[in-house]
PDB file of C-alpha atoms and ligand atoms in Angstrom:
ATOM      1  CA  UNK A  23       0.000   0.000   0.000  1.00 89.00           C
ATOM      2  CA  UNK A  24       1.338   3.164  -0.910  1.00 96.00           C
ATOM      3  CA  UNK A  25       0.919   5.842   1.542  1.00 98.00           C
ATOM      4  CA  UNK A  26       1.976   9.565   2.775  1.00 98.00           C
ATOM      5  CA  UNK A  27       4.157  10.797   5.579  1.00 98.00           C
ATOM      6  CA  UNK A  28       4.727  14.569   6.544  1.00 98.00           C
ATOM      7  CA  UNK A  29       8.351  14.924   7.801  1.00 98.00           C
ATOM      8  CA  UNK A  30       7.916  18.373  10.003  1.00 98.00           C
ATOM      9  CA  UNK A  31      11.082  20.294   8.752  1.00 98.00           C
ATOM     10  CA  UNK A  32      12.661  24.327   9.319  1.00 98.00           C
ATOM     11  CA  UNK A  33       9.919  26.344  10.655  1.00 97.00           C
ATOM     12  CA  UNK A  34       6.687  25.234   8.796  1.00 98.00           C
ATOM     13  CA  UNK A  35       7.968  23.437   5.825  1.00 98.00           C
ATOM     14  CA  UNK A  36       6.516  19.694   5.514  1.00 98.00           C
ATOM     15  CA  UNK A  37       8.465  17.429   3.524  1.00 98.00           C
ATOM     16  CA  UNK A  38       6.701  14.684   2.078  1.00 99.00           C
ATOM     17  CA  UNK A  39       7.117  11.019   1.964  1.00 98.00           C
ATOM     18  CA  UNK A  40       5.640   8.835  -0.215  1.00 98.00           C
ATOM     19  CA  UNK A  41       5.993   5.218   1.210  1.00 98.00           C
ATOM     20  CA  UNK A  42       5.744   1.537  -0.117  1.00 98.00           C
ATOM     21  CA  UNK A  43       7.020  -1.226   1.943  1.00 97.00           C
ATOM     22  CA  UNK A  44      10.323   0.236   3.029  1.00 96.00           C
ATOM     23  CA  UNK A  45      10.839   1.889  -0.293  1.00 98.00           C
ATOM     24  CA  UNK A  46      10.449   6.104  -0.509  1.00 98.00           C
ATOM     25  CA  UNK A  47      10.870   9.256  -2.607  1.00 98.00           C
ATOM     26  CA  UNK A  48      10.763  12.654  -0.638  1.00 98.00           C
ATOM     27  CA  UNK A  49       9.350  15.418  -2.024  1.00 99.00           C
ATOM     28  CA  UNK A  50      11.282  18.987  -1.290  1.00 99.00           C
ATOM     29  CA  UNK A  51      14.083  18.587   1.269  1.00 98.00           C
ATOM     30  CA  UNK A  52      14.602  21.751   2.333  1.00 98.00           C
ATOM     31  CA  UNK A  53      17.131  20.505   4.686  1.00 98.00           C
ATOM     32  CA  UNK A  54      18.631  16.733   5.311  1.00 98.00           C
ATOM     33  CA  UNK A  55      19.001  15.881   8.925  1.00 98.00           C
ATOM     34  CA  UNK A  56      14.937  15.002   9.822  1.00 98.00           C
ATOM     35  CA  UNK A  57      15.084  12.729   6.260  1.00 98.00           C
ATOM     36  CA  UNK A  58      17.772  10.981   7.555  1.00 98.00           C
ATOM     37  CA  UNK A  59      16.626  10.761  11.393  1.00 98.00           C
ATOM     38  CA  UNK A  60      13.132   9.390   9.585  1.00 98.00           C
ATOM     39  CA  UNK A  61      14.893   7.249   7.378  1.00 98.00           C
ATOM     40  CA  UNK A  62      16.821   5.652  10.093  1.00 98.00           C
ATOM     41  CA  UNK A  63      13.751   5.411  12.323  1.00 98.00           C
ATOM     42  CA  UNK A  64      11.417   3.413   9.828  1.00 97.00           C
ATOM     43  CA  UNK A  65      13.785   1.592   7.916  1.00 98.00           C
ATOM     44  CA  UNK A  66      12.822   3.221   5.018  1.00 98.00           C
ATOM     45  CA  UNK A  67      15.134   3.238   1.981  1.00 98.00           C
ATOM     46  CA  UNK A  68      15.275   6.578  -0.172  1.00 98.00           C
ATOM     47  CA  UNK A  69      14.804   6.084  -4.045  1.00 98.00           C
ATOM     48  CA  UNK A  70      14.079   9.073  -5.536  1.00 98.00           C
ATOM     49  CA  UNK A  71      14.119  12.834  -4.360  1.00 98.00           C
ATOM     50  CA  UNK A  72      11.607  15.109  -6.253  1.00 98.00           C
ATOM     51  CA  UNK A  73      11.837  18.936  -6.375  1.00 98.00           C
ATOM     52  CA  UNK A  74       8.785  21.473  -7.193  1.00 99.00           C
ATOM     53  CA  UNK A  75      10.336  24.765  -7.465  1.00 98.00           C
ATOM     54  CA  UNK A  76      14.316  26.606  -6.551  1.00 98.00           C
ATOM     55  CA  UNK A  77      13.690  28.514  -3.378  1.00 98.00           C
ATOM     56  CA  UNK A  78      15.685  27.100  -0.358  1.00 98.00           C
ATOM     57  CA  UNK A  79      13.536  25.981   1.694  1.00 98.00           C
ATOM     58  CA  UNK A  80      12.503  23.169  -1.112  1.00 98.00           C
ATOM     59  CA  UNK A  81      16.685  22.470  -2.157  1.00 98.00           C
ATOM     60  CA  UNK A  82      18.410  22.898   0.666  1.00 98.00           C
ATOM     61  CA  UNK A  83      18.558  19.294   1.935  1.00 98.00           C
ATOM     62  CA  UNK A  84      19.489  17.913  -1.664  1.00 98.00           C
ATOM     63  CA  UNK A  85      23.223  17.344  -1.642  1.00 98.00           C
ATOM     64  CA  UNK A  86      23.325  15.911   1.733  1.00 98.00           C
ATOM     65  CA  UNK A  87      21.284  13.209   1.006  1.00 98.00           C
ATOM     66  CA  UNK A  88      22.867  12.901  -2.050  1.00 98.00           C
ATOM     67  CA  UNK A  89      25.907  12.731  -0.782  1.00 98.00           C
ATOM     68  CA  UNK A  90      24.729   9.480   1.680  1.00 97.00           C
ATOM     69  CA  UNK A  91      22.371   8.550  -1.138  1.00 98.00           C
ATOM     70  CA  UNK A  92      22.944   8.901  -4.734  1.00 97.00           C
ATOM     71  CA  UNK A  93      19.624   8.601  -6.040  1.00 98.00           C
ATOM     72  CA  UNK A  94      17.565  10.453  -9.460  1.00 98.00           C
ATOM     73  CA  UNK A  95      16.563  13.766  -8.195  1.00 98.00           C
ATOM     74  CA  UNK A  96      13.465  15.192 -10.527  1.00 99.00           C
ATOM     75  CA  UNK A  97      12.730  18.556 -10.686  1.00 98.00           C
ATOM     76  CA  UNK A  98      11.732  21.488 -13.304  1.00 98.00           C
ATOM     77  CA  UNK A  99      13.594  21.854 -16.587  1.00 98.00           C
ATOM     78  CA  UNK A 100      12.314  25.241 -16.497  1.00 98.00           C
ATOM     79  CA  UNK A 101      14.334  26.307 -12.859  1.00 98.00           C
ATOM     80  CA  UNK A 102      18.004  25.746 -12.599  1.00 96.00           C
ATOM     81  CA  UNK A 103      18.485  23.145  -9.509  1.00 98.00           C
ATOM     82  CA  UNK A 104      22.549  22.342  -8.984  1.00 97.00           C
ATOM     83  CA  UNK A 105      21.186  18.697  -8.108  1.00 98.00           C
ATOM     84  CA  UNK A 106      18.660  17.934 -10.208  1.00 98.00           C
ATOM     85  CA  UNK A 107      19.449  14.660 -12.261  1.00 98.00           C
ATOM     86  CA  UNK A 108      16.284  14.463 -14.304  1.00 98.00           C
ATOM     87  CA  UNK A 109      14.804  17.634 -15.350  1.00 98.00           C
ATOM     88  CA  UNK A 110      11.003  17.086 -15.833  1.00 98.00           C
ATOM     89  CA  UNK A 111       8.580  19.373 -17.990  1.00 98.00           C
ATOM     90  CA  UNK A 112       4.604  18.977 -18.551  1.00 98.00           C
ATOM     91  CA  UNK A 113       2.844  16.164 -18.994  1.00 98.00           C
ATOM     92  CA  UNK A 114       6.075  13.873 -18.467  1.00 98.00           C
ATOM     93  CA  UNK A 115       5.296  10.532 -16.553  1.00 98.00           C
ATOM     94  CA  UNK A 116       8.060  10.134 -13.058  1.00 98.00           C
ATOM     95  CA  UNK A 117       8.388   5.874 -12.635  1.00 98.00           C
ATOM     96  CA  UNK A 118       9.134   4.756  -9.842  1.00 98.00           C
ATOM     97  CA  UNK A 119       9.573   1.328  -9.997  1.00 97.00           C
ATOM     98  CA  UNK A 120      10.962   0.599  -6.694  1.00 96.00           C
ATOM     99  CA  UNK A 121       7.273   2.047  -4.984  1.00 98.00           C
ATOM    100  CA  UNK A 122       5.480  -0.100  -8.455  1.00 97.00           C
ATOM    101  CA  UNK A 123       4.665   4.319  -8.744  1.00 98.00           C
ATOM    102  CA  UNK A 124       4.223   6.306 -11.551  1.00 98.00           C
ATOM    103  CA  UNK A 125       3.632  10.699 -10.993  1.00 98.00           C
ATOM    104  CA  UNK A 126       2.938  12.735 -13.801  1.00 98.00           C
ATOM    105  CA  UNK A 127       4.208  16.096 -14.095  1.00 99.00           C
ATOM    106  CA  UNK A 128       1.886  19.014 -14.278  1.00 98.00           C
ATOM    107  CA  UNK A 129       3.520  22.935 -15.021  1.00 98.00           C
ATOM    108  CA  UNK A 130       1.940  25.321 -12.498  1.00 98.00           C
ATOM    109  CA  UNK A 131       3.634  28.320 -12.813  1.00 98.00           C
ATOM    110  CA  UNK A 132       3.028  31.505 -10.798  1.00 98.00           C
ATOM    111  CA  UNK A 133       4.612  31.167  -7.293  1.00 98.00           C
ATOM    112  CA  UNK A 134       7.903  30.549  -9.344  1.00 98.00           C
ATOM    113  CA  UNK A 135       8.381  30.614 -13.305  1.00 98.00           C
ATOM    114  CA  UNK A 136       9.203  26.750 -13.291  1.00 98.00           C
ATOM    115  CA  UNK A 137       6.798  25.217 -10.691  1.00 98.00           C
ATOM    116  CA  UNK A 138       5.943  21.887 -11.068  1.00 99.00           C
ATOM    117  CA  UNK A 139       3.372  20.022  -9.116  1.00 99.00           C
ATOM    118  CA  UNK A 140       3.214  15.961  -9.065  1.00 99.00           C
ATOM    119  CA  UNK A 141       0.374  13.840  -9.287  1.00 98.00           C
ATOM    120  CA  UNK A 142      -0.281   9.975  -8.886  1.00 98.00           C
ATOM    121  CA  UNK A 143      -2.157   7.150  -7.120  1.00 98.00           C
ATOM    122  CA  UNK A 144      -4.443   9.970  -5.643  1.00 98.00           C
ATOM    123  CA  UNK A 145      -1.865  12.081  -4.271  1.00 98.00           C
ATOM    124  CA  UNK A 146      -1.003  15.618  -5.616  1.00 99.00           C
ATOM    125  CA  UNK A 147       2.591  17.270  -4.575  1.00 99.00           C
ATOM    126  CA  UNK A 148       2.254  21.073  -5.255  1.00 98.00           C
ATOM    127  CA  UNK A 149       4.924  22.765  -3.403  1.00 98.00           C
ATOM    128  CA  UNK A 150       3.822  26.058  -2.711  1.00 98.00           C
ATOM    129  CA  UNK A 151       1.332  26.475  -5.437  1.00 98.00           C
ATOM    130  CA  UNK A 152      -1.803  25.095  -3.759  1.00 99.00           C
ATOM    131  CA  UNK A 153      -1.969  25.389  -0.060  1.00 98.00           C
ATOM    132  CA  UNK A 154      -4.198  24.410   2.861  1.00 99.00           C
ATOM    133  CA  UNK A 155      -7.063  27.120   2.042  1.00 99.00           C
ATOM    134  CA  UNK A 156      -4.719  29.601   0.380  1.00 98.00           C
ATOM    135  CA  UNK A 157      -2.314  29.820  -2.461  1.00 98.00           C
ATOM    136  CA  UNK A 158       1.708  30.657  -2.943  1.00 98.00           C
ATOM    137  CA  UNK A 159       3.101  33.999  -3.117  1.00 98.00           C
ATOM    138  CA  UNK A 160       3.681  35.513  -6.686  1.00 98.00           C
ATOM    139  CA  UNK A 161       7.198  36.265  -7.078  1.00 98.00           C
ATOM    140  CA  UNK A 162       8.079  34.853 -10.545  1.00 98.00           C
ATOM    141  CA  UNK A 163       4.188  34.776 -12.210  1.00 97.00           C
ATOM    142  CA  UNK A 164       1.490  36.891 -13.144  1.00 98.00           C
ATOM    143  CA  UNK A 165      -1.775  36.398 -11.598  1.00 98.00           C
ATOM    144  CA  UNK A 166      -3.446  35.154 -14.881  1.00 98.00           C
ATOM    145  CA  UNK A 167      -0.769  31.988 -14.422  1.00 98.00           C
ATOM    146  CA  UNK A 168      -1.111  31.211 -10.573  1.00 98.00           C
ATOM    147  CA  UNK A 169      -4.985  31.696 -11.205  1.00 98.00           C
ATOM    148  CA  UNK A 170      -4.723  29.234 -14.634  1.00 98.00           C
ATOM    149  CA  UNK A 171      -2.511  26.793 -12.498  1.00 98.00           C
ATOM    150  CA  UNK A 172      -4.872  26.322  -9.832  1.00 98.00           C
ATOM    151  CA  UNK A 173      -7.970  25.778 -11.897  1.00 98.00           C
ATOM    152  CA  UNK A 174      -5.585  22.536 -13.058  1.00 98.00           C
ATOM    153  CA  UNK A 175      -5.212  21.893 -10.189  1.00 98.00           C
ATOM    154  CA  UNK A 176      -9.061  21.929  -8.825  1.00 98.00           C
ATOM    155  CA  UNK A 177      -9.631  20.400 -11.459  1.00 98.00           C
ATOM    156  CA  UNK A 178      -8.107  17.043 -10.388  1.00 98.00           C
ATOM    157  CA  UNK A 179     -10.133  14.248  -8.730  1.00 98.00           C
ATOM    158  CA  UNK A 180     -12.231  15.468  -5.854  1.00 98.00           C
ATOM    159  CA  UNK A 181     -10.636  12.956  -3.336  1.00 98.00           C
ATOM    160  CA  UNK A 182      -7.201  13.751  -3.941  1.00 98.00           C
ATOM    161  CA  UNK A 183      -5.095  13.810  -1.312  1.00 98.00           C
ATOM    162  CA  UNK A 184      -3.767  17.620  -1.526  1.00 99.00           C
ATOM    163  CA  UNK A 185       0.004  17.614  -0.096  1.00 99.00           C
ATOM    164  CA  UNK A 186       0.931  21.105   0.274  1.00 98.00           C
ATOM    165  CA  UNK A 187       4.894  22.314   1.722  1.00 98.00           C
ATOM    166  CA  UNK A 188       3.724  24.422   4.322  1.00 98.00           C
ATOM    167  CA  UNK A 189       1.603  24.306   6.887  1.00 98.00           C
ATOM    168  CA  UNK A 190      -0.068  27.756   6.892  1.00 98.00           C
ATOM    169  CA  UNK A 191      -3.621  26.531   7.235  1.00 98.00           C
ATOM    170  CA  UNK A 192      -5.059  28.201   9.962  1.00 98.00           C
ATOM    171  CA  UNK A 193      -3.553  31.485   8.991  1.00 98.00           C
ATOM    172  CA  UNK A 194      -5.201  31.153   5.422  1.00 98.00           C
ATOM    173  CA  UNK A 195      -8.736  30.140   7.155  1.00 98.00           C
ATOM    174  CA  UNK A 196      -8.222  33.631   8.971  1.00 98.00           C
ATOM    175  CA  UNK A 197      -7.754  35.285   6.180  1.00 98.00           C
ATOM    176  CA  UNK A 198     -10.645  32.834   4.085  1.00 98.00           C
ATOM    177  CA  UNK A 199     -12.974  33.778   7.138  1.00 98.00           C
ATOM    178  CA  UNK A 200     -12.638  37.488   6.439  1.00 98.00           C
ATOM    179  CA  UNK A 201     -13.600  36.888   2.107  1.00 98.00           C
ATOM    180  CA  UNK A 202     -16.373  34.451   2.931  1.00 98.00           C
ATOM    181  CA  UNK A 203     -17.805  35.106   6.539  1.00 98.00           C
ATOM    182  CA  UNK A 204     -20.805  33.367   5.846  1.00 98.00           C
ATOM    183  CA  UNK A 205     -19.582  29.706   4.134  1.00 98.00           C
ATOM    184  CA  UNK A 206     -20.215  27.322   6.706  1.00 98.00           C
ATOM    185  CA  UNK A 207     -17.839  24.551   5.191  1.00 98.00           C
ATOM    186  CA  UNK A 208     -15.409  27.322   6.042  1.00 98.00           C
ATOM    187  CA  UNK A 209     -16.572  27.655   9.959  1.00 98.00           C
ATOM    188  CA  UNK A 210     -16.250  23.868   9.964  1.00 98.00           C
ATOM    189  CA  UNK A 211     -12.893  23.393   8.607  1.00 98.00           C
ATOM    190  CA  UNK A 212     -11.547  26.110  11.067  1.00 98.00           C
ATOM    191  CA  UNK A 213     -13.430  23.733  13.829  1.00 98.00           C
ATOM    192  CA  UNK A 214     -11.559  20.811  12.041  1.00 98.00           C
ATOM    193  CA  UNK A 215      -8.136  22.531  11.775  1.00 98.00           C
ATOM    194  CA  UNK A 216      -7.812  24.159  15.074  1.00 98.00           C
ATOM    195  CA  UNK A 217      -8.955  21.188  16.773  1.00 98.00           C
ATOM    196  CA  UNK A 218      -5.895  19.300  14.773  1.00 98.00           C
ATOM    197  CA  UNK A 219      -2.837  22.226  15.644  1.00 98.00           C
ATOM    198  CA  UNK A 220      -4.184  22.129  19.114  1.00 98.00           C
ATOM    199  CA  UNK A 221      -3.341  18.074  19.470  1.00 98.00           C
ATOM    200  CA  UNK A 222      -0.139  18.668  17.464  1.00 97.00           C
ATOM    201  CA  UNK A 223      -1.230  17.074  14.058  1.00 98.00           C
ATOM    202  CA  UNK A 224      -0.151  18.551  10.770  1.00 98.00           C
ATOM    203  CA  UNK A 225      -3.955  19.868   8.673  1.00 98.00           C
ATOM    204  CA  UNK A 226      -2.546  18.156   5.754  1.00 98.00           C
ATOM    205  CA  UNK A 227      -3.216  16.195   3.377  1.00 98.00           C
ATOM    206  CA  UNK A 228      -6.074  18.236   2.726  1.00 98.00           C
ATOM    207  CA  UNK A 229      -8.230  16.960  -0.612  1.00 98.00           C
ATOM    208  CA  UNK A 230      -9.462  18.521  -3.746  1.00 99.00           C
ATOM    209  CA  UNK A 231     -13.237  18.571  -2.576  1.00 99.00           C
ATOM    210  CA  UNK A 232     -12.323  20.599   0.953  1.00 98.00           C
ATOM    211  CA  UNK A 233      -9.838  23.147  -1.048  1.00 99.00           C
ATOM    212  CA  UNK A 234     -12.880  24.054  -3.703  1.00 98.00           C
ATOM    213  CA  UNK A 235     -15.197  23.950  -0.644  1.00 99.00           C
ATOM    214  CA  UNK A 236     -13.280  26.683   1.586  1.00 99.00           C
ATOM    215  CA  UNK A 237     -10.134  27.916  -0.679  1.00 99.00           C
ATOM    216  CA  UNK A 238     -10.804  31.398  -1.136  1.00 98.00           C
ATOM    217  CA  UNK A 239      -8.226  31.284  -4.216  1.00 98.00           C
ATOM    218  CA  UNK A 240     -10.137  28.280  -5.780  1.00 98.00           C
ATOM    219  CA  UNK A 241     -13.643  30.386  -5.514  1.00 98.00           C
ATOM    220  CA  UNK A 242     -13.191  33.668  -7.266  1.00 98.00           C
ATOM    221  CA  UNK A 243     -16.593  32.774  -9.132  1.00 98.00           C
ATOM    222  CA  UNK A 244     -18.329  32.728  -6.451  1.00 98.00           C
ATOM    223  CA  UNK A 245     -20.634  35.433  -5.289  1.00 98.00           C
ATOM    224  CA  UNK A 246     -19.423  36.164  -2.093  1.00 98.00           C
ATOM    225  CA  UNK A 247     -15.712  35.962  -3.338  1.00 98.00           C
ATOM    226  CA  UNK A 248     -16.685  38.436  -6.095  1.00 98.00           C
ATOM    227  CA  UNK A 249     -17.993  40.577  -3.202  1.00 98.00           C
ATOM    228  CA  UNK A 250     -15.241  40.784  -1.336  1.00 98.00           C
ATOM    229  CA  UNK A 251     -12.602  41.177  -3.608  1.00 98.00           C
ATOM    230  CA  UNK A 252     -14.750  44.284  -5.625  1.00 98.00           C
ATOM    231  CA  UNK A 253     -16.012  46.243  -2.357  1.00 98.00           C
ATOM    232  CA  UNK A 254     -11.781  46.164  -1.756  1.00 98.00           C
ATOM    233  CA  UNK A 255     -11.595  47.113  -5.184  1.00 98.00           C
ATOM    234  CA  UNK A 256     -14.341  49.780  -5.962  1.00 98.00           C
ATOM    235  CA  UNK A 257     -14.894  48.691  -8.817  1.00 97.00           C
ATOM    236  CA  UNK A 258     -16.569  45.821 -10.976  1.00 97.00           C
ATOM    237  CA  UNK A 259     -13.887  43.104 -11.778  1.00 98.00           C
ATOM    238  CA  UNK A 260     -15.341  41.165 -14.742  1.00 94.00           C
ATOM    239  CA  UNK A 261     -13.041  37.843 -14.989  1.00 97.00           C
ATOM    240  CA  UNK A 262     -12.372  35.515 -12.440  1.00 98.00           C
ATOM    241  CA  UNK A 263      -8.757  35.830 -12.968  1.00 98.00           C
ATOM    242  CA  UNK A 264      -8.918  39.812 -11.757  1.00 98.00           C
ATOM    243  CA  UNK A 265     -11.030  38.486  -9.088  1.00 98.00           C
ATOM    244  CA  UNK A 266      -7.869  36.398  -7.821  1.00 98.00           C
ATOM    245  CA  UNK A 267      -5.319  39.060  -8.520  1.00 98.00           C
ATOM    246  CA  UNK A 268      -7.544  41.189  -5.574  1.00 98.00           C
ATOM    247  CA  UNK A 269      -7.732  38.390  -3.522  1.00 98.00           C
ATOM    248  CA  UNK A 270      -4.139  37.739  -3.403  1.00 98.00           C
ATOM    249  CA  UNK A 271      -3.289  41.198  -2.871  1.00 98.00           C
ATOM    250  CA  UNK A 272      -5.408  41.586   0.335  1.00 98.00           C
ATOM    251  CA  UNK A 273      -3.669  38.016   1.537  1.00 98.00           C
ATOM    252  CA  UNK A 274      -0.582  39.593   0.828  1.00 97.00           C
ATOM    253  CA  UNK A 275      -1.392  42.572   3.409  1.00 96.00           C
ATOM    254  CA  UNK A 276      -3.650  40.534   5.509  1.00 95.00           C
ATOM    255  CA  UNK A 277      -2.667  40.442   9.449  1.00 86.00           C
ATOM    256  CA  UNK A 278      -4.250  38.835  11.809  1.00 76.00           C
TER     257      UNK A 278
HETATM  258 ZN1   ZN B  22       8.595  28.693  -2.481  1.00 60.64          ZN
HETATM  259 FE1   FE B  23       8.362  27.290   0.433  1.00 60.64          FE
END
């Protein structure tokens, strides 16, 4: 059975672990030393590393498992990643024949120019593209791109398992609670979410059916998302994709 892990790492960065017997590829090592202490702790053997995007906090781990490892590391043709082995563009299929897995590649830019997000087996690995009930940052993309790559994404399989690299959740519901006060799917996955950070537990994986349900980012053709993001911007914004481009720019001044 293949399955996921979330390997807590730097200050909110999860990195992924997708498990078969004691076979795994890791998804975004931002830094080595909880891989390896996991590794050594479940007998796990590391086959593959896979990479979404350049920053750091995704890399940074790379060459010291490497280095102890020397296994295929995947990541975006489009980026240029010192360590990546196999550079991976749209609609190319990842095997991994040591977890009998197979991930196809899907370009998401926006956060970064490159982005790529993985998907396979009911699991989707989108970096910082997709996140618990909010989106990435746009430091390389346009709006139109981030707001094209998450429609991709939304429209995957409503039960995918949604295995974002951060865990910002509850900080995107507060900022979700203030678009769409009155979406009670919303109120319950706060419920849901707190409850989880309070006993510890990471919010993810979250799933393709919650994100549309309560992601503000995923909703911008929705009434009460239009709302919002027009009363902020006095005036009528006519495409969903302006719609998002408001949204994100209240996130990105949004304090609690
Ligand atoms: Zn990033
Ligand atoms: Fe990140």
């Amino acid at each position: 059975m293949l399955h996921v892990e979330a390997i807590p790492a730097l200050k909110d960065n999860y990195i992924w672990a997708l498990v078969r017997d004691t076979a795994c590829v890791v998804v975004d090592p931002g830094e080595a030393a909880p891989i390896l202490a996991w590794l050594q702790d479940t007998g796990t053997r590391l086959a593959a590393v896979l990479v979404t995007h350049h920053h750091r906090d995704h890399v940074g781990g790379i060459r010291e498992l490497v280095d102890r490892f020397p296994v295929p590391v995947y990541g975006p043709a489009k980026e240029s990643i010192a360590e990546v082995t196999h550079p991976v563009a749209e609609g190319q299929v990842v095997a991994l024949p040591d977890l009998g897995a197979e991930l196809r590649v899907l370009e998401v830019p926006g956060h970064t120019r490159g982005h790529v997000a993985y998907y396979g087996h009911g699991h989707l690995f989108c970096g910082d593209t997709l996140f618990g009930c909010g989106c990435g940052r746009l430091f390389e993309g346009s709006p139109e791109e981030m707001h094209a790559s998450l429609a991709r994404l939304a429209a995957l399989p409503e039960d995918t398992r949604v295995c974002c690299a951060h865990e910002y959740t509850l900080d995107n519901i507060a900022f979700a609670l203030q678009i769409e006060p009155a979406n009670p799917e919303l109120a319950a996955r706060a419920r849901r979410d707190r409850a989880r950070r309070r006993r510890g537990e990471p919010t993810l994986p979250s799933d393709i059916a919650t994100e549309k349900a309560t992601n503000p980012f995923l909703r911008c053709g929705e009434a009460a998302v239009v709302r919002s993001a027009q009363a902020h911007a006095g005036q009528d914004l006519r495409r969903e994709a302006d719609v998002f481009r408001v949204v994100r720019e209240m996130k990105d001044r949004f304090r609690q």
